[in-house]
Structure formats: structure tokens, C-alpha cells
PDB file of C-alpha atoms in Angstrom:
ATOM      1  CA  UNK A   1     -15.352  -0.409   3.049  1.00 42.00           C
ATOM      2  CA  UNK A   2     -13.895  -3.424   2.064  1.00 45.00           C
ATOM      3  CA  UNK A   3     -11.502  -5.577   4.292  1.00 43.00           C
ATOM      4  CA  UNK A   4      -8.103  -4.392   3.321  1.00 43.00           C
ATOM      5  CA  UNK A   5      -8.931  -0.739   4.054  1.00 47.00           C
ATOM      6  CA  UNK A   6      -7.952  -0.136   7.363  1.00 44.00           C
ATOM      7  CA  UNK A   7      -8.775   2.789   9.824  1.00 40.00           C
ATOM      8  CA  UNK A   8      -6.668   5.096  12.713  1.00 40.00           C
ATOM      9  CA  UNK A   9      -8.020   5.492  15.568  1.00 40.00           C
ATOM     10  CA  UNK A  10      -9.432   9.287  15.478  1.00 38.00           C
ATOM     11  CA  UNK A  11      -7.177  10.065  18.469  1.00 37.00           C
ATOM     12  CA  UNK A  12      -4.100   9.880  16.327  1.00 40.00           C
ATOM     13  CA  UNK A  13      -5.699  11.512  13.738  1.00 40.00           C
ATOM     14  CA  UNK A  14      -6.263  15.104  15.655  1.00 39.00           C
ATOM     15  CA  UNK A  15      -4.913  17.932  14.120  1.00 40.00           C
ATOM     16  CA  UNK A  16      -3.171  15.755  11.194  1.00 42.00           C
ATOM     17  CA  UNK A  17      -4.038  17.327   8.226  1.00 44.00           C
ATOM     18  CA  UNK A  18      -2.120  17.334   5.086  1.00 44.00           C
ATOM     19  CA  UNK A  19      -0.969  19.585   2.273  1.00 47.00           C
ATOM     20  CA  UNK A  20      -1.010  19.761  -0.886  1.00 50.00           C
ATOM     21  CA  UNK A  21       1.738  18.226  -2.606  1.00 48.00           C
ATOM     22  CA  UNK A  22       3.312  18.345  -5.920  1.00 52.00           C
ATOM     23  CA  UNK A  23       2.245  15.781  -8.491  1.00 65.00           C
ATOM     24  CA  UNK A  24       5.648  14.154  -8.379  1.00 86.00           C
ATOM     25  CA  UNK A  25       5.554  10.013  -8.381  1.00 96.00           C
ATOM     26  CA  UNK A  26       7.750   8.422  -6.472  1.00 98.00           C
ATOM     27  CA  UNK A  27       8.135   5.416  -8.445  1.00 98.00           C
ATOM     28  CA  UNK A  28       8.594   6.040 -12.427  1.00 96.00           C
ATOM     29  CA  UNK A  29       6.388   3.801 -13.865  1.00 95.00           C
ATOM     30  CA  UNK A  30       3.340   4.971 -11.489  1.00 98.00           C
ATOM     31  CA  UNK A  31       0.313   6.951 -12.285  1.00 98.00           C
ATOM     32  CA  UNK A  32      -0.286  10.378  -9.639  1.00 98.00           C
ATOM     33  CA  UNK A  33      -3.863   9.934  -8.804  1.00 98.00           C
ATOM     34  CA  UNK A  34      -3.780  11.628  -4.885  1.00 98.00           C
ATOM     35  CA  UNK A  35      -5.478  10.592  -2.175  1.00 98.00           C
ATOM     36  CA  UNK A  36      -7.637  13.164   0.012  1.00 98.00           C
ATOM     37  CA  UNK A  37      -5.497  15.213   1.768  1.00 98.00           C
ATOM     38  CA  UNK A  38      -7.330  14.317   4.985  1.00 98.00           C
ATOM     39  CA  UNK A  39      -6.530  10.585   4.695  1.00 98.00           C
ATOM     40  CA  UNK A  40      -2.812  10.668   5.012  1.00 98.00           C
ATOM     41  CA  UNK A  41      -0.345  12.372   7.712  1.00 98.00           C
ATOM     42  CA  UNK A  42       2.479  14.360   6.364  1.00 98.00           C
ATOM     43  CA  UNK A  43       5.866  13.865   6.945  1.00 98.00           C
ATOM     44  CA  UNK A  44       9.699  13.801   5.983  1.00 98.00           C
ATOM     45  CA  UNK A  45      10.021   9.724   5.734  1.00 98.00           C
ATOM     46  CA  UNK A  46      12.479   8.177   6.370  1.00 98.00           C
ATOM     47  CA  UNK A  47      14.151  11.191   8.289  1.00 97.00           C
ATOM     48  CA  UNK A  48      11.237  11.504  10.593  1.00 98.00           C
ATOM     49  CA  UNK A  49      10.661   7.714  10.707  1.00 98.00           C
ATOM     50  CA  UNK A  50      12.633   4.901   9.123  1.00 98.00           C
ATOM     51  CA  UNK A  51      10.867   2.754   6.400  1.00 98.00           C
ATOM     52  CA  UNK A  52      11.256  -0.856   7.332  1.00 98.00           C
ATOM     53  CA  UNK A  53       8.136  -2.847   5.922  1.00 98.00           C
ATOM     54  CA  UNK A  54       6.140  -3.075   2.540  1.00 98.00           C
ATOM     55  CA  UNK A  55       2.734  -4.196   3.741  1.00 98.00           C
ATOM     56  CA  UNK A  56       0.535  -5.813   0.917  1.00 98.00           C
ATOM     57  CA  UNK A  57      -2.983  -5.269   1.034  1.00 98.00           C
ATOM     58  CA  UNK A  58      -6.057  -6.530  -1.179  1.00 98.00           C
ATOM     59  CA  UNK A  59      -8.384  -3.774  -1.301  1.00 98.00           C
ATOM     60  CA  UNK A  60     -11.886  -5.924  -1.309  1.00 98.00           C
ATOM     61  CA  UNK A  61     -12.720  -3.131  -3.822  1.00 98.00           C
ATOM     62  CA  UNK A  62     -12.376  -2.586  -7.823  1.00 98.00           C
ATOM     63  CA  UNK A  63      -9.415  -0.694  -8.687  1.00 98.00           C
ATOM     64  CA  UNK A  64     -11.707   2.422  -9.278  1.00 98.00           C
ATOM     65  CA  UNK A  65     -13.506   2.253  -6.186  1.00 98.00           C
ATOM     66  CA  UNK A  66     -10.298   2.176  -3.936  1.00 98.00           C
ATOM     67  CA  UNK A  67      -9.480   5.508  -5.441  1.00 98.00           C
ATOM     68  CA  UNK A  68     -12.718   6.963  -4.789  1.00 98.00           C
ATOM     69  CA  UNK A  69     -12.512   5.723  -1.169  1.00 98.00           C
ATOM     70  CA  UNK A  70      -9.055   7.351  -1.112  1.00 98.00           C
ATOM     71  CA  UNK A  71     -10.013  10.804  -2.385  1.00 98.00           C
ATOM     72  CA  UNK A  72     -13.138  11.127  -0.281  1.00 98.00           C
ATOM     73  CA  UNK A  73     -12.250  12.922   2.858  1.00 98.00           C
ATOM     74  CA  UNK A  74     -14.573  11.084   5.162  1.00 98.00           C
ATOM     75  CA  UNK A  75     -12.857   7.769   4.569  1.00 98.00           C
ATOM     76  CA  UNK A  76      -9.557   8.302   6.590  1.00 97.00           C
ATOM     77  CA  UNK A  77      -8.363   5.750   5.083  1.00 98.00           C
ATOM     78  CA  UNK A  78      -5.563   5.856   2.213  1.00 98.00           C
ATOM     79  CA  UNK A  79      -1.730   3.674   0.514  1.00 98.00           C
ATOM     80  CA  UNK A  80       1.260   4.704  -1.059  1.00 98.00           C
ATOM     81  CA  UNK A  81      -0.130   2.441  -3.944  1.00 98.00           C
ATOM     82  CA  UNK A  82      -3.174   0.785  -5.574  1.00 98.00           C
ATOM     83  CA  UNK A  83      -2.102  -1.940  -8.383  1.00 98.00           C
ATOM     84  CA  UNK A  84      -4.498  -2.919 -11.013  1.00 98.00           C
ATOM     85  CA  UNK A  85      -5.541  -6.781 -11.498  1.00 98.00           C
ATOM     86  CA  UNK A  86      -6.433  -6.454 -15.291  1.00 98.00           C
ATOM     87  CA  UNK A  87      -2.764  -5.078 -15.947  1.00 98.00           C
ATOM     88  CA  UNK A  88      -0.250  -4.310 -13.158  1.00 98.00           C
ATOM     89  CA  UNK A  89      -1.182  -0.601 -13.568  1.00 98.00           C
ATOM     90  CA  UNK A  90      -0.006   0.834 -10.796  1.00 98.00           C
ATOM     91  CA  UNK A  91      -1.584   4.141  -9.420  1.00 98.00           C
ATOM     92  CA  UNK A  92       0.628   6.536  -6.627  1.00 98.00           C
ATOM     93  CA  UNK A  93      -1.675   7.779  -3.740  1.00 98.00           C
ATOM     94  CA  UNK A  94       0.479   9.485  -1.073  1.00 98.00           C
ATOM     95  CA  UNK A  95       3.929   9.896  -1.849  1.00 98.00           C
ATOM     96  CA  UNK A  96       6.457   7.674   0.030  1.00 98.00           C
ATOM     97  CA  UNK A  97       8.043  10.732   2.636  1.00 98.00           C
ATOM     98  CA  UNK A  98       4.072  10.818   3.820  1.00 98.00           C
ATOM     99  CA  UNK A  99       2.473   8.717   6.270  1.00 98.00           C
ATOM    100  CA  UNK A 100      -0.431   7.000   4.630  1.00 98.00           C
ATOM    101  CA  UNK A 101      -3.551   5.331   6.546  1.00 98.00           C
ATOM    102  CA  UNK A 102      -3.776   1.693   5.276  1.00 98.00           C
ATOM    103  CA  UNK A 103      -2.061  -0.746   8.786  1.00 97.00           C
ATOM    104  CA  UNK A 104      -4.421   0.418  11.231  1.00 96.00           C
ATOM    105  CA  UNK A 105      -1.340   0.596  13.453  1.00 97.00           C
ATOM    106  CA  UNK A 106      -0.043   3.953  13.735  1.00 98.00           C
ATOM    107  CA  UNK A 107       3.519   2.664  14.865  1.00 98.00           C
ATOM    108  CA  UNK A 108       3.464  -0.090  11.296  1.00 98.00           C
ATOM    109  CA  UNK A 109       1.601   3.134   9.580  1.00 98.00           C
ATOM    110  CA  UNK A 110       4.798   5.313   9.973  1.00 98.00           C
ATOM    111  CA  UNK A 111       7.263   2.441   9.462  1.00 98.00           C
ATOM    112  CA  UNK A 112       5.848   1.196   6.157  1.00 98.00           C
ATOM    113  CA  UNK A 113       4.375   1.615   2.711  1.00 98.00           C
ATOM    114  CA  UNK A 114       1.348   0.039   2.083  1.00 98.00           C
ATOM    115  CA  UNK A 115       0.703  -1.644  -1.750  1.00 99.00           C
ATOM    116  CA  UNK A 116      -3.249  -2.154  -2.435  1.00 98.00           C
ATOM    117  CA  UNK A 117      -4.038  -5.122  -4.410  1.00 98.00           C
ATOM    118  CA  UNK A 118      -6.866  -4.711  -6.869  1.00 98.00           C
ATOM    119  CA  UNK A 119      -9.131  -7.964  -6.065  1.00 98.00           C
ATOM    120  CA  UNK A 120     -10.873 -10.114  -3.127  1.00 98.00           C
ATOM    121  CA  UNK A 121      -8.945 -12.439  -1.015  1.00 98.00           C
ATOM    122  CA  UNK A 122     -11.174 -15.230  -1.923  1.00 97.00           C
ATOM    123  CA  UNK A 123     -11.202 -14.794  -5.821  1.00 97.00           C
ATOM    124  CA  UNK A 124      -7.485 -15.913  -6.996  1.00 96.00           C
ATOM    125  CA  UNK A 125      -8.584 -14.710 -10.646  1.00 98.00           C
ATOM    126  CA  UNK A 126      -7.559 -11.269  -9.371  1.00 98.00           C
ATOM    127  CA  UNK A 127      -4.215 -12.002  -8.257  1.00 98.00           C
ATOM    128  CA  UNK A 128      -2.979 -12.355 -12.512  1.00 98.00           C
ATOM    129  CA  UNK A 129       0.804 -12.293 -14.137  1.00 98.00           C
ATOM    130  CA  UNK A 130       0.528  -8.813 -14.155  1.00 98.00           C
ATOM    131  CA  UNK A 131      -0.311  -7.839 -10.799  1.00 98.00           C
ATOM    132  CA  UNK A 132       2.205 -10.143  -9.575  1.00 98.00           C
ATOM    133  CA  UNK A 133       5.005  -8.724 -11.725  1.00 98.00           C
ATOM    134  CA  UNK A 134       4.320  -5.171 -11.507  1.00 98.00           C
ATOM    135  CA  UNK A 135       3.750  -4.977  -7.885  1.00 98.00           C
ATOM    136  CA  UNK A 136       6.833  -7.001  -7.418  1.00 98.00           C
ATOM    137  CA  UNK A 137       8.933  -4.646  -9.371  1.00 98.00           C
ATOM    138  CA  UNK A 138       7.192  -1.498  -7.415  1.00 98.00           C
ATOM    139  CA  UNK A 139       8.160  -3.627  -3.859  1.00 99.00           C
ATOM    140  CA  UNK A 140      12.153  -4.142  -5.073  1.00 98.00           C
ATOM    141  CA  UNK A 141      12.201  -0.485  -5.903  1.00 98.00           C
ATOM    142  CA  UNK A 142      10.988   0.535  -2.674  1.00 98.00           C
ATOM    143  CA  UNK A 143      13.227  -2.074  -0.887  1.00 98.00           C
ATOM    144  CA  UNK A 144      16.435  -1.167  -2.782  1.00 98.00           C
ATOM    145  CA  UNK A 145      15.252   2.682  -1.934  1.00 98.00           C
ATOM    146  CA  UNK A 146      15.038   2.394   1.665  1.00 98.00           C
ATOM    147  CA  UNK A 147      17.417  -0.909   2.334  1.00 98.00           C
ATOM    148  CA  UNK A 148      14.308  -3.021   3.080  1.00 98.00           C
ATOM    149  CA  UNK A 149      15.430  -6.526   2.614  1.00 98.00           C
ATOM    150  CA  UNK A 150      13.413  -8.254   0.280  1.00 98.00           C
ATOM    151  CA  UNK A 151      12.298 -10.925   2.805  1.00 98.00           C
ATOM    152  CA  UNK A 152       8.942 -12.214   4.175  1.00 98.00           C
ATOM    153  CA  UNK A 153       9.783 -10.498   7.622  1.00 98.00           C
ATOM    154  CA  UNK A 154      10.032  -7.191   6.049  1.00 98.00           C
ATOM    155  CA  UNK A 155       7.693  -7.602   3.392  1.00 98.00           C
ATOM    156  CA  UNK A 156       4.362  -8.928   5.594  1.00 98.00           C
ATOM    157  CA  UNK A 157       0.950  -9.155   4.951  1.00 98.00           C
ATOM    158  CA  UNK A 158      -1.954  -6.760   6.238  1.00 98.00           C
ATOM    159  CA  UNK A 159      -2.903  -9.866   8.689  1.00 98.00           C
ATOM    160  CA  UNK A 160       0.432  -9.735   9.957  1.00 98.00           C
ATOM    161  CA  UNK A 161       0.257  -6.200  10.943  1.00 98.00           C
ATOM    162  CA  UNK A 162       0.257  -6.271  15.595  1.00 97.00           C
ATOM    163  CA  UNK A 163      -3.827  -5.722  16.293  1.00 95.00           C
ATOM    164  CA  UNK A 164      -4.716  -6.207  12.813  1.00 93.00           C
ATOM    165  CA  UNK A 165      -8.569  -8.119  12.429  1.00 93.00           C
ATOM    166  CA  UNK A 166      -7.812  -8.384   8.916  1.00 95.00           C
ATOM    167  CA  UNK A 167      -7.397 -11.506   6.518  1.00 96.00           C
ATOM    168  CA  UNK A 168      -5.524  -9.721   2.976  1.00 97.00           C
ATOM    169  CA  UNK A 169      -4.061 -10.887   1.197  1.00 98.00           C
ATOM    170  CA  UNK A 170      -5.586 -13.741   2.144  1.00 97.00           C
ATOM    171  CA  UNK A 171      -4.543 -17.757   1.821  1.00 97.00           C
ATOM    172  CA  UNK A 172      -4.789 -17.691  -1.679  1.00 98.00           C
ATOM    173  CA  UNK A 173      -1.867 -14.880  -2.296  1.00 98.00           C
ATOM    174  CA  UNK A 174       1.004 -16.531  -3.715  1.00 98.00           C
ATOM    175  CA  UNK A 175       4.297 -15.545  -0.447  1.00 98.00           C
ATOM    176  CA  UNK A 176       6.455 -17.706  -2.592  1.00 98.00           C
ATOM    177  CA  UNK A 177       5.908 -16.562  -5.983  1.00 98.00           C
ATOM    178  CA  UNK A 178       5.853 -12.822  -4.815  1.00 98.00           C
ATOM    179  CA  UNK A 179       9.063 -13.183  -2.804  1.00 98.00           C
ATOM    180  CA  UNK A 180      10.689 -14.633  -5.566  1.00 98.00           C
ATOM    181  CA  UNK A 181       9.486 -11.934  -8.248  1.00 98.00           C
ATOM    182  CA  UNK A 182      11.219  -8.982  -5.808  1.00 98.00           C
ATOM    183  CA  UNK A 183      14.263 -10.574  -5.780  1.00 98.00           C
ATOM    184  CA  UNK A 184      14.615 -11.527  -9.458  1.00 98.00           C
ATOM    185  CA  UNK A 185      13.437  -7.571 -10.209  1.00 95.00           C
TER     186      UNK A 185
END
């Protein structure tokens, strides 16, 4: 699997099975295409935990092969979101109140929403106008939602998860741009 899609430890995952859900999308513009309900922990966000980071991801995958990953039970691995490069598309995988798979930190896990970026880290081409704009307008929503400020030490990178080995989004992921987009959504 590629580099963005992080694993939980097995430990935590014990017993944490979900249920089905009603196709409801959190976020208006998004597409409901669910995750496996054994890739995701169910819960009552933020009563159960409070929401206090957006954690962008690049999924090291095509757009449709980050879904597959996501609805095949094996993988234990799932976000909240997947956006498309081609055209900001953005697809809704677990629903916000859940606890989705993507940190590899349990505590970030249940404190976050994760947004997958459709691309590689070393291939800027994937990081377009679109995908820019649309996931920026997704991450204000969510921020204005939950009272997330819109800054870079609420809005952090997969790297900058605590015991994350990952690189995404990568050196070539635009901070300033993306910042700037949430706040001017």
C-alpha cells in the first residue's frame, strides 16, 4: 500500500468493528462511496472525542485504487476523504462522528479527520487548481464545523503526525498556498 496509507496497531483494533451506516455525506458537495466497515472505529465524534486536526495525506495511489484499498476489509486502513487530482472530486469514506484509520496514531486517529490526496509526493502534476481548491473548501468546512482554526498547527501533515515514518504530502505540497485557500473559503 502506498505511503500515505497508514496502519493501527492490531491491538487497538480488537473487537472494533463497525456498522453500517446511512449513506448520509457529511460535507454537501461529497460523493458517499464507504469504506469497509472493518477499516474504521465507530463513534459519536466530537462528543466522544474532540476534533482538533485535519491531517492531509497523499495516498501514493490513483484515486480508484485508494477506494478499493478502503473497501477491502483486509486493509485496515481507511479517511474521512479521498480528493481527486484530475478535478477536486471529492469522495466521503467514513463519516466525520467515526474514527477512521489513516494517522497511524490512535490518539491523532480519534482527534482528527484525515483528507487523502489523489497523487505521489514526488509528482507535483498531481497536486492541480482543483485539488487545491476543493480540498481547501472541504478543510474550512470541517474547521468552521468543529472550531478547528485554520492554521498550520491544526491543519498538519501526515509526517507531522507523533511516530509517523511517513513523508505525505511531501516537500513539494504547497503549506502556503493551501493555508491561504482555507482561509479565503
Amino acid at each position: 500500500m502506498g505511503a500515505a496509507l497508514a496502519t493501527v496497531p492490531s491491538a487497538l483494533l480488537a473487537g472494533a468493528r463497525a456498522e453500517a451506516r446511512p449513506q448520509v455525506v457529511d460535507y454537501p458537495s461529497a460523493e458517499w462511496q464507504p469504506a469497509s466497515t472493518s477499516n474504521y472505529t465507530p463513534s459519536n465524534r466530537p462528543t466522544a472525542y474532540p476534533l482538533d486536526y485535519v491531517v492531509v495525506h497523499v495516498t501514493q495511489e490513483t484515486y480508484a485504487d485508494t477506494l478499493s484499498i478502503f473497501r477491502d476489509p483486509r486493509s485496515q486502513v481507511s479517511a474521512h476523504y479521498v480528493v481527486r487530482s484530475s478535478d477536486g472530486h471529492v469522495a466521503q469514506c467514513v463519516r466525520e462522528a467515526d474514527v477512521a484509520w489513516h494517522a497511524g496514531n490512535w490518539d491523532y486517529n480519534t482527534r482528527s479527520i484525515g483528507i487523502e490526496h489523489e497523487g505521489w509526493v514526488d509528482r507535483p502534476a498531481y497536486f492541480t487548481d482543483a485539488l487545491y481548491e476543493q480540498s481547501a473548501r472541504l478543510t474550512a468546512a470541517i474547521c468552521t464545523t468543529y472550531g478547528i482554526p485554520k492554521d498550520r498547527a491544526h491543519i498538519i501533515g501526515h509526517h507531522e503526525v507523533p511516530g509517523s515514518d511517513h513523508t505525505d504530502p511531501g516537500p513539494l505540497w504547497d503549506w502556503s498556498r493551501y493555508i491561504r485557500l482555507v482561509n479565503f473559503a
